[in-house]
Amino acid sequence: MRIGIGLPNTTPGPNPAVLLDWARKAEDGPFSTLGVLDRLVYDSVEPFTALAAAAGATTRIGLATMIAIGPLRGSAMLAKQATSVNGLSGGRLTLGLAVGARKDDYVQAGVEHRRRGAILDDQLAHLRAEHPELPVLVGGGSGQALSRMARYADGYAHGGGPPRAFASAAAKARAAWAEFDRPGEPLLWGQAYFGLGDPDTGSAYLRDYYAFTGPFADTIAAGNLTSARAVKDLVRGYAAEGCQELILLPTLSDPSEVDRLADALGSL
Amino acid sequence: MRRVHILGAGPAGLYLAILLRKANPATEVIVTERNAPDATFGFGVVFSEETLGALRTADPQTYTEITDTFARWDRIDIRYRDRTMSCRGNAFSAIARIKLLRILQNRATELGAQLRFHTEIEDVSALREDADLVIAADGVNSILRRTITGFDAQTGTVGSTYVWFGSDWVPDAFTFIFKQTEHGLFQVHSYPYDEHSSTFIVETTPETWRKAGLDQVSEVDSMAFCQHLFAEELAGHTLRSNRSLWQHFPKIVNSTWSRENVVLIGDAAHTAHFSIGSGTKLAMEDAISLAAALENHSDLRTALVEYELDRKPIVERFQQAAGDSAAYFQRTEHLQDLEPPQFAFNLLTRSGRIGHGNLAQRDPGFVRSVDNWLHGKILSPPPLFTPLELGGLSIGNRVVAGSPETGAGLVIGETVAVTGNGRIHPGSPTLADAGQWPDLVESVHKAGALLGLRLGHAGRRGATHPPQRGRDIPLPADQAWPLISATDQPYGPRSQAPTMATEQELQQITAGFTEGARLAADAGVDLLELDMAHGYLLAAFLHTEFPFTVLEAVRAEWPVDRPLSVRLTVTDYRRGGLSEEDGIALAARLKAGGVDLITVTAGQSVHSDQPPYRRGYLTALSARVRSEANVATLVGGYLTTTDEVNTIIAAGRADLCFLEGA
């Protein structure tokens, strides 16, 4: 299993200088990929912009959206952004797409929320027809999302949780893949949050970021990996369940978090 | 914590009171119960051995008292037709509910918890202000859950109609009784809970219940009816009533188990159908988990989140198994053709939690008797190695795969298009490849397998890129070919719009299918399959006579001594689409038209549907088609282990299985 690290593009106080510093540290560290999140109505850096900046500051490390909310962008613009980042980075992009969880993002983007699934399907049909070189992952837990993944994508981007939740989702993804008679197996990517330097601030960020989910925000915050031991346990658990790439997403903007995570993984 | 209010003095509430007082004698624990201490609904409570370890660790004193009172058994008896089949190694214990409550009441009182019976809670908010934490242990109809906003409980019912009796008939095993009557099937779930008494639950479908007139009679008369119906089994013993009314089992699912300082445990949080006997077990385990979380974390929110994270995945697994079990008992009427050994095996593996391998460990003799019955010999291999006689053919084993190197009994490759425009992608095999079929047959036979060949027409799902890139990704216009279907609407976004097939085109397609059948027969292909699934051409016409016309023409061409199969979408997974009942009716009609095997699949009729993907998610559908349309079935649905295949075959849920990775 490869291990990637998130760029802090949605954590409090992001600025380009921090992102670039972070990206360089990650490039020098034991990480396979830099991942970004996507939220419109939240203080954050737009994911393709963040990845474009990271592409310029690095040469080796993979780049991934985990995930981008496809329907917030027009199909042609989404493809343009993705292929631009892919081109700028010399083919390092993995495009994770899903419908997202927030209605207010759709309201702000002027996109009909109830059409989100149909729009994402259209975007995927376009991407796969026109840009087959671009690796695509699809996320989401519903039967519809899993069908979408099996039909259009190269693999599945899981939304986070303990290893057993990943295992259950992975079995569903493989079942959908088999039902669509796709050759081989789907790629399986996972993600989890970490915050090692200042766990309380990190968990408070998660409660704020996920406040729209109601009490579930507490559950997400409870899953924040706040010690080297918790990181190691989760990494082992995901590896055992067949995860191929695990992206550890930051809850703090401090670039020292990259070193802390590298240390935690180094003692694995 | 200074003070905790517990609402409800059932096993969950009382056990939590005990554990909280043990953990911290300074915490004031007040249990409020509307009923009297000796009021109880139901008779016995059943536990699996797995629970008992947790109870011993949590409170040795009550563990000893409870287990001293236990009735124990390790056998399940299944009385079906005129036979009793027994399976050992299923360790269970039971106790009278009233005795369990008394033990817990005494212990809670001894530890200083305050128990207030005959007390209704008038003001929930006053209760919440009065305590640091309020526990909703007040059961299925929890007042707290219903009055506090933010608990978005999904409530409903699950399973058939049932009534809960006691009896002085004391079986020495967990006993299922199946009794056929002029009105339909009645079934009993019975287990002893002390030396004089048993729980005796009678269950039947609402239709049979009405036909028997039970919707019209009093509590006393309905008990008399059951007493008479099971007079032979009761052997002179009688039933006892305790508000024993016919009802449906309530289903409760909560997405959130706590709000601020209120937390749900036991039935207030979740229920699991009685047929897996886990309600009290789950409730007491909730209490153990919650008490531990409260001890580990001084912050209340953190503790409640940890409790929920700990318990929810376990409860969800039980609720899934309970739902499957409840659905099973709704459909036992359709399983009455199964021979007793297979019926018993099917019953014991109903919830999907116990399979062939697991049962073989519990009772090797029982499983061997099932295997022997299946195989017809004394020394028999596991079920998947039992040959299948199908339409004049003997298939060596029950596994179907895409290539012969796997050891599968039957090999079915990619769908062969019956016309050039019926291809899915440019590389799809067509009838033009028929020259290679005799060699293919030979190589598959050499590997010890038989060859099946699937004929199909892509319809409006044609002219796409190869599946390495995905499905339904249209070819560029200059590489595509025209599509036809039963509609002029495209299948998916950016798909080419088909034209409605003309009568002449349909005739050409029928001719393609019969030509394919002739070529396959000449090449020595062993089994022929027609594709009527996943929104391809024949599936799109399932509302018309056309697929049956094709079937008739193919059946006339295909040798009578070789089996014919149809891959069928049995349900659409969308509202207003093909229901399971519709699909079963289609399967029955196909069988009447000369089809020997239905390959059960579902979904993809339209681009956007909602399949319930999980391991083995098509198995229950296959079981329905097999028992209700009375036809042999082949099923996939992501089966990855030989144990799953053994279980499905031995239980009669399918006759052949696709095994992933085989």
JSON list of C-alpha atoms in Angstrom, two decimals, chain B residues 223-341:
[
{"chain": "B", "resi": 223, "resn": "MET", "atom": "CA", "xyz": [-54.68, -19.54, 21.50]},
{"chain": "B", "resi": 224, "resn": "ALA", "atom": "CA", "xyz": [-57.17, -22.41, 21.25]},
{"chain": "B", "resi": 225, "resn": "PHE", "atom": "CA", "xyz": [-56.59, -22.51, 17.50]},
{"chain": "B", "resi": 226, "resn": "CYS", "atom": "CA", "xyz": [-52.82, -22.79, 17.95]},
{"chain": "B", "resi": 227, "resn": "GLN", "atom": "CA", "xyz": [-53.19, -25.31, 20.74]},
{"chain": "B", "resi": 228, "resn": "HIS", "atom": "CA", "xyz": [-55.33, -27.47, 18.47]},
{"chain": "B", "resi": 229, "resn": "LEU", "atom": "CA", "xyz": [-53.06, -27.01, 15.46]},
{"chain": "B", "resi": 230, "resn": "PHE", "atom": "CA", "xyz": [-49.97, -28.15, 17.38]},
{"chain": "B", "resi": 231, "resn": "ALA", "atom": "CA", "xyz": [-51.76, -30.69, 19.62]},
{"chain": "B", "resi": 232, "resn": "GLU", "atom": "CA", "xyz": [-49.54, -33.51, 18.33]},
{"chain": "B", "resi": 233, "resn": "GLU", "atom": "CA", "xyz": [-46.29, -31.68, 19.16]},
{"chain": "B", "resi": 234, "resn": "LEU", "atom": "CA", "xyz": [-47.56, -30.34, 22.48]},
{"chain": "B", "resi": 235, "resn": "ALA", "atom": "CA", "xyz": [-48.47, -33.90, 23.45]},
{"chain": "B", "resi": 236, "resn": "GLY", "atom": "CA", "xyz": [-51.11, -32.97, 26.00]},
{"chain": "B", "resi": 237, "resn": "HIS", "atom": "CA", "xyz": [-49.39, -29.81, 27.21]},
{"chain": "B", "resi": 238, "resn": "THR", "atom": "CA", "xyz": [-50.98, -26.41, 26.95]},
{"chain": "B", "resi": 239, "resn": "LEU", "atom": "CA", "xyz": [-50.16, -22.92, 25.74]},
{"chain": "B", "resi": 240, "resn": "ARG", "atom": "CA", "xyz": [-50.17, -19.88, 28.03]},
{"chain": "B", "resi": 241, "resn": "SER", "atom": "CA", "xyz": [-51.07, -16.37, 27.11]},
{"chain": "B", "resi": 242, "resn": "ASN", "atom": "CA", "xyz": [-49.62, -13.12, 28.40]},
{"chain": "B", "resi": 243, "resn": "ARG", "atom": "CA", "xyz": [-51.16, -10.34, 26.33]},
{"chain": "B", "resi": 244, "resn": "SER", "atom": "CA", "xyz": [-50.43, -12.75, 23.47]},
{"chain": "B", "resi": 245, "resn": "LEU", "atom": "CA", "xyz": [-51.75, -10.89, 20.45]},
{"chain": "B", "resi": 246, "resn": "TRP", "atom": "CA", "xyz": [-50.87, -11.36, 16.80]},
{"chain": "B", "resi": 247, "resn": "GLN", "atom": "CA", "xyz": [-48.53, -8.63, 15.65]},
{"chain": "B", "resi": 248, "resn": "HIS", "atom": "CA", "xyz": [-45.72, -7.60, 13.31]},
{"chain": "B", "resi": 249, "resn": "PHE", "atom": "CA", "xyz": [-42.19, -7.21, 14.63]},
{"chain": "B", "resi": 250, "resn": "PRO", "atom": "CA", "xyz": [-41.23, -3.54, 15.00]},
{"chain": "B", "resi": 251, "resn": "LYS", "atom": "CA", "xyz": [-38.11, -2.41, 13.17]},
{"chain": "B", "resi": 252, "resn": "ILE", "atom": "CA", "xyz": [-36.13, 0.49, 14.64]},
{"chain": "B", "resi": 253, "resn": "VAL", "atom": "CA", "xyz": [-33.02, 1.97, 13.04]},
{"chain": "B", "resi": 254, "resn": "ASN", "atom": "CA", "xyz": [-31.41, 5.16, 14.37]},
{"chain": "B", "resi": 255, "resn": "SER", "atom": "CA", "xyz": [-28.74, 7.05, 12.47]},
{"chain": "B", "resi": 256, "resn": "THR", "atom": "CA", "xyz": [-27.83, 8.92, 15.67]},
{"chain": "B", "resi": 257, "resn": "TRP", "atom": "CA", "xyz": [-27.81, 7.29, 19.08]},
{"chain": "B", "resi": 258, "resn": "SER", "atom": "CA", "xyz": [-27.29, 10.37, 21.23]},
{"chain": "B", "resi": 259, "resn": "ARG", "atom": "CA", "xyz": [-28.34, 14.01, 21.39]},
{"chain": "B", "resi": 260, "resn": "GLU", "atom": "CA", "xyz": [-26.70, 16.31, 23.90]},
{"chain": "B", "resi": 261, "resn": "ASN", "atom": "CA", "xyz": [-27.15, 14.50, 27.23]},
{"chain": "B", "resi": 262, "resn": "VAL", "atom": "CA", "xyz": [-29.59, 11.80, 26.06]},
{"chain": "B", "resi": 263, "resn": "VAL", "atom": "CA", "xyz": [-28.41, 8.42, 24.79]},
{"chain": "B", "resi": 264, "resn": "LEU", "atom": "CA", "xyz": [-30.35, 5.44, 23.42]},
{"chain": "B", "resi": 265, "resn": "ILE", "atom": "CA", "xyz": [-29.64, 1.83, 24.38]},
{"chain": "B", "resi": 266, "resn": "GLY", "atom": "CA", "xyz": [-31.32, -1.50, 23.64]},
{"chain": "B", "resi": 267, "resn": "ASP", "atom": "CA", "xyz": [-34.61, -1.59, 21.73]},
{"chain": "B", "resi": 268, "resn": "ALA", "atom": "CA", "xyz": [-34.92, 2.19, 21.93]},
{"chain": "B", "resi": 269, "resn": "ALA", "atom": "CA", "xyz": [-31.85, 2.40, 19.67]},
{"chain": "B", "resi": 270, "resn": "HIS", "atom": "CA", "xyz": [-32.33, -0.68, 17.47]},
{"chain": "B", "resi": 271, "resn": "THR", "atom": "CA", "xyz": [-34.31, -3.88, 17.13]},
{"chain": "B", "resi": 272, "resn": "ALA", "atom": "CA", "xyz": [-33.44, -7.22, 15.55]},
{"chain": "B", "resi": 273, "resn": "HIS", "atom": "CA", "xyz": [-36.15, -9.70, 14.50]},
{"chain": "B", "resi": 274, "resn": "PHE", "atom": "CA", "xyz": [-36.86, -12.35, 17.16]},
{"chain": "B", "resi": 275, "resn": "SER", "atom": "CA", "xyz": [-35.93, -15.20, 14.83]},
{"chain": "B", "resi": 276, "resn": "ILE", "atom": "CA", "xyz": [-32.22, -14.62, 15.49]},
{"chain": "B", "resi": 277, "resn": "GLY", "atom": "CA", "xyz": [-32.86, -14.27, 19.24]},
{"chain": "B", "resi": 278, "resn": "SER", "atom": "CA", "xyz": [-30.52, -11.34, 19.83]},
{"chain": "B", "resi": 279, "resn": "GLY", "atom": "CA", "xyz": [-32.59, -8.49, 21.28]},
{"chain": "B", "resi": 280, "resn": "THR", "atom": "CA", "xyz": [-31.65, -8.93, 24.96]},
{"chain": "B", "resi": 281, "resn": "LYS", "atom": "CA", "xyz": [-28.07, -9.84, 24.10]},
{"chain": "B", "resi": 282, "resn": "LEU", "atom": "CA", "xyz": [-27.62, -6.63, 22.09]},
{"chain": "B", "resi": 283, "resn": "ALA", "atom": "CA", "xyz": [-29.30, -4.57, 24.83]},
{"chain": "B", "resi": 284, "resn": "MET", "atom": "CA", "xyz": [-27.01, -5.86, 27.59]},
{"chain": "B", "resi": 285, "resn": "GLU", "atom": "CA", "xyz": [-23.94, -5.50, 25.40]},
{"chain": "B", "resi": 286, "resn": "ASP", "atom": "CA", "xyz": [-24.98, -1.88, 24.77]},
{"chain": "B", "resi": 287, "resn": "ALA", "atom": "CA", "xyz": [-24.99, -1.33, 28.53]},
{"chain": "B", "resi": 288, "resn": "ILE", "atom": "CA", "xyz": [-21.49, -2.82, 28.86]},
{"chain": "B", "resi": 289, "resn": "SER", "atom": "CA", "xyz": [-20.12, -0.68, 26.03]},
{"chain": "B", "resi": 290, "resn": "LEU", "atom": "CA", "xyz": [-21.74, 2.52, 27.27]},
{"chain": "B", "resi": 291, "resn": "ALA", "atom": "CA", "xyz": [-20.56, 1.99, 30.86]},
{"chain": "B", "resi": 292, "resn": "ALA", "atom": "CA", "xyz": [-17.01, 1.38, 29.61]},
{"chain": "B", "resi": 293, "resn": "ALA", "atom": "CA", "xyz": [-17.04, 4.48, 27.39]},
{"chain": "B", "resi": 294, "resn": "LEU", "atom": "CA", "xyz": [-18.29, 6.63, 30.29]},
{"chain": "B", "resi": 295, "resn": "GLU", "atom": "CA", "xyz": [-15.53, 5.28, 32.50]},
{"chain": "B", "resi": 296, "resn": "ASN", "atom": "CA", "xyz": [-12.83, 5.89, 29.89]},
{"chain": "B", "resi": 297, "resn": "HIS", "atom": "CA", "xyz": [-13.74, 9.47, 29.02]},
{"chain": "B", "resi": 298, "resn": "SER", "atom": "CA", "xyz": [-14.52, 12.34, 31.35]},
{"chain": "B", "resi": 299, "resn": "ASP", "atom": "CA", "xyz": [-15.88, 14.31, 28.38]},
{"chain": "B", "resi": 300, "resn": "LEU", "atom": "CA", "xyz": [-19.49, 13.18, 27.87]},
{"chain": "B", "resi": 301, "resn": "ARG", "atom": "CA", "xyz": [-19.59, 13.83, 24.10]},
{"chain": "B", "resi": 302, "resn": "THR", "atom": "CA", "xyz": [-16.41, 11.83, 23.51]},
{"chain": "B", "resi": 303, "resn": "ALA", "atom": "CA", "xyz": [-17.81, 8.95, 25.57]},
{"chain": "B", "resi": 304, "resn": "LEU", "atom": "CA", "xyz": [-21.13, 8.88, 23.72]},
{"chain": "B", "resi": 305, "resn": "VAL", "atom": "CA", "xyz": [-19.39, 9.01, 20.33]},
{"chain": "B", "resi": 306, "resn": "GLU", "atom": "CA", "xyz": [-17.11, 6.15, 21.36]},
{"chain": "B", "resi": 307, "resn": "TYR", "atom": "CA", "xyz": [-20.10, 4.09, 22.52]},
{"chain": "B", "resi": 308, "resn": "GLU", "atom": "CA", "xyz": [-21.85, 4.64, 19.21]},
{"chain": "B", "resi": 309, "resn": "LEU", "atom": "CA", "xyz": [-18.72, 3.90, 17.17]},
{"chain": "B", "resi": 310, "resn": "ASP", "atom": "CA", "xyz": [-18.21, 0.70, 19.15]},
{"chain": "B", "resi": 311, "resn": "ARG", "atom": "CA", "xyz": [-21.74, -0.62, 18.94]},
{"chain": "B", "resi": 312, "resn": "LYS", "atom": "CA", "xyz": [-23.18, 0.58, 15.66]},
{"chain": "B", "resi": 313, "resn": "PRO", "atom": "CA", "xyz": [-21.19, -1.66, 13.28]},
{"chain": "B", "resi": 314, "resn": "ILE", "atom": "CA", "xyz": [-22.02, -4.71, 15.40]},
{"chain": "B", "resi": 315, "resn": "VAL", "atom": "CA", "xyz": [-25.68, -3.81, 15.62]},
{"chain": "B", "resi": 316, "resn": "GLU", "atom": "CA", "xyz": [-25.82, -3.15, 11.86]},
{"chain": "B", "resi": 317, "resn": "ARG", "atom": "CA", "xyz": [-24.46, -6.63, 11.18]},
{"chain": "B", "resi": 318, "resn": "PHE", "atom": "CA", "xyz": [-27.10, -8.18, 13.44]},
{"chain": "B", "resi": 319, "resn": "GLN", "atom": "CA", "xyz": [-29.84, -6.08, 11.88]},
{"chain": "B", "resi": 320, "resn": "GLN", "atom": "CA", "xyz": [-28.78, -7.22, 8.42]},
{"chain": "B", "resi": 321, "resn": "ALA", "atom": "CA", "xyz": [-28.82, -10.86, 9.54]},
{"chain": "B", "resi": 322, "resn": "ALA", "atom": "CA", "xyz": [-32.13, -10.35, 11.36]},
{"chain": "B", "resi": 323, "resn": "GLY", "atom": "CA", "xyz": [-33.68, -8.76, 8.27]},
{"chain": "B", "resi": 324, "resn": "ASP", "atom": "CA", "xyz": [-32.51, -11.68, 6.13]},
{"chain": "B", "resi": 325, "resn": "SER", "atom": "CA", "xyz": [-33.86, -14.14, 8.70]},
{"chain": "B", "resi": 326, "resn": "ALA", "atom": "CA", "xyz": [-37.23, -12.37, 8.94]},
{"chain": "B", "resi": 327, "resn": "ALA", "atom": "CA", "xyz": [-37.50, -12.35, 5.13]},
{"chain": "B", "resi": 328, "resn": "TYR", "atom": "CA", "xyz": [-36.63, -16.04, 5.10]},
{"chain": "B", "resi": 329, "resn": "PHE", "atom": "CA", "xyz": [-39.51, -16.93, 7.43]},
{"chain": "B", "resi": 330, "resn": "GLN", "atom": "CA", "xyz": [-41.88, -14.91, 5.23]},
{"chain": "B", "resi": 331, "resn": "ARG", "atom": "CA", "xyz": [-41.04, -17.18, 2.31]},
{"chain": "B", "resi": 332, "resn": "THR", "atom": "CA", "xyz": [-40.82, -20.65, 3.88]},
{"chain": "B", "resi": 333, "resn": "GLU", "atom": "CA", "xyz": [-44.14, -21.47, 2.19]},
{"chain": "B", "resi": 334, "resn": "HIS", "atom": "CA", "xyz": [-42.23, -21.52, -1.11]},
{"chain": "B", "resi": 335, "resn": "LEU", "atom": "CA", "xyz": [-39.59, -23.91, 0.25]},
{"chain": "B", "resi": 336, "resn": "GLN", "atom": "CA", "xyz": [-42.00, -26.75, 0.99]},
{"chain": "B", "resi": 337, "resn": "ASP", "atom": "CA", "xyz": [-40.77, -28.69, -2.08]},
{"chain": "B", "resi": 338, "resn": "LEU", "atom": "CA", "xyz": [-37.28, -29.02, -0.57]},
{"chain": "B", "resi": 339, "resn": "GLU", "atom": "CA", "xyz": [-36.45, -32.44, 0.78]},
{"chain": "B", "resi": 340, "resn": "PRO", "atom": "CA", "xyz": [-35.99, -32.51, 4.58]},
{"chain": "B", "resi": 341, "resn": "PRO", "atom": "CA", "xyz": [-32.14, -32.46, 4.69]}
]
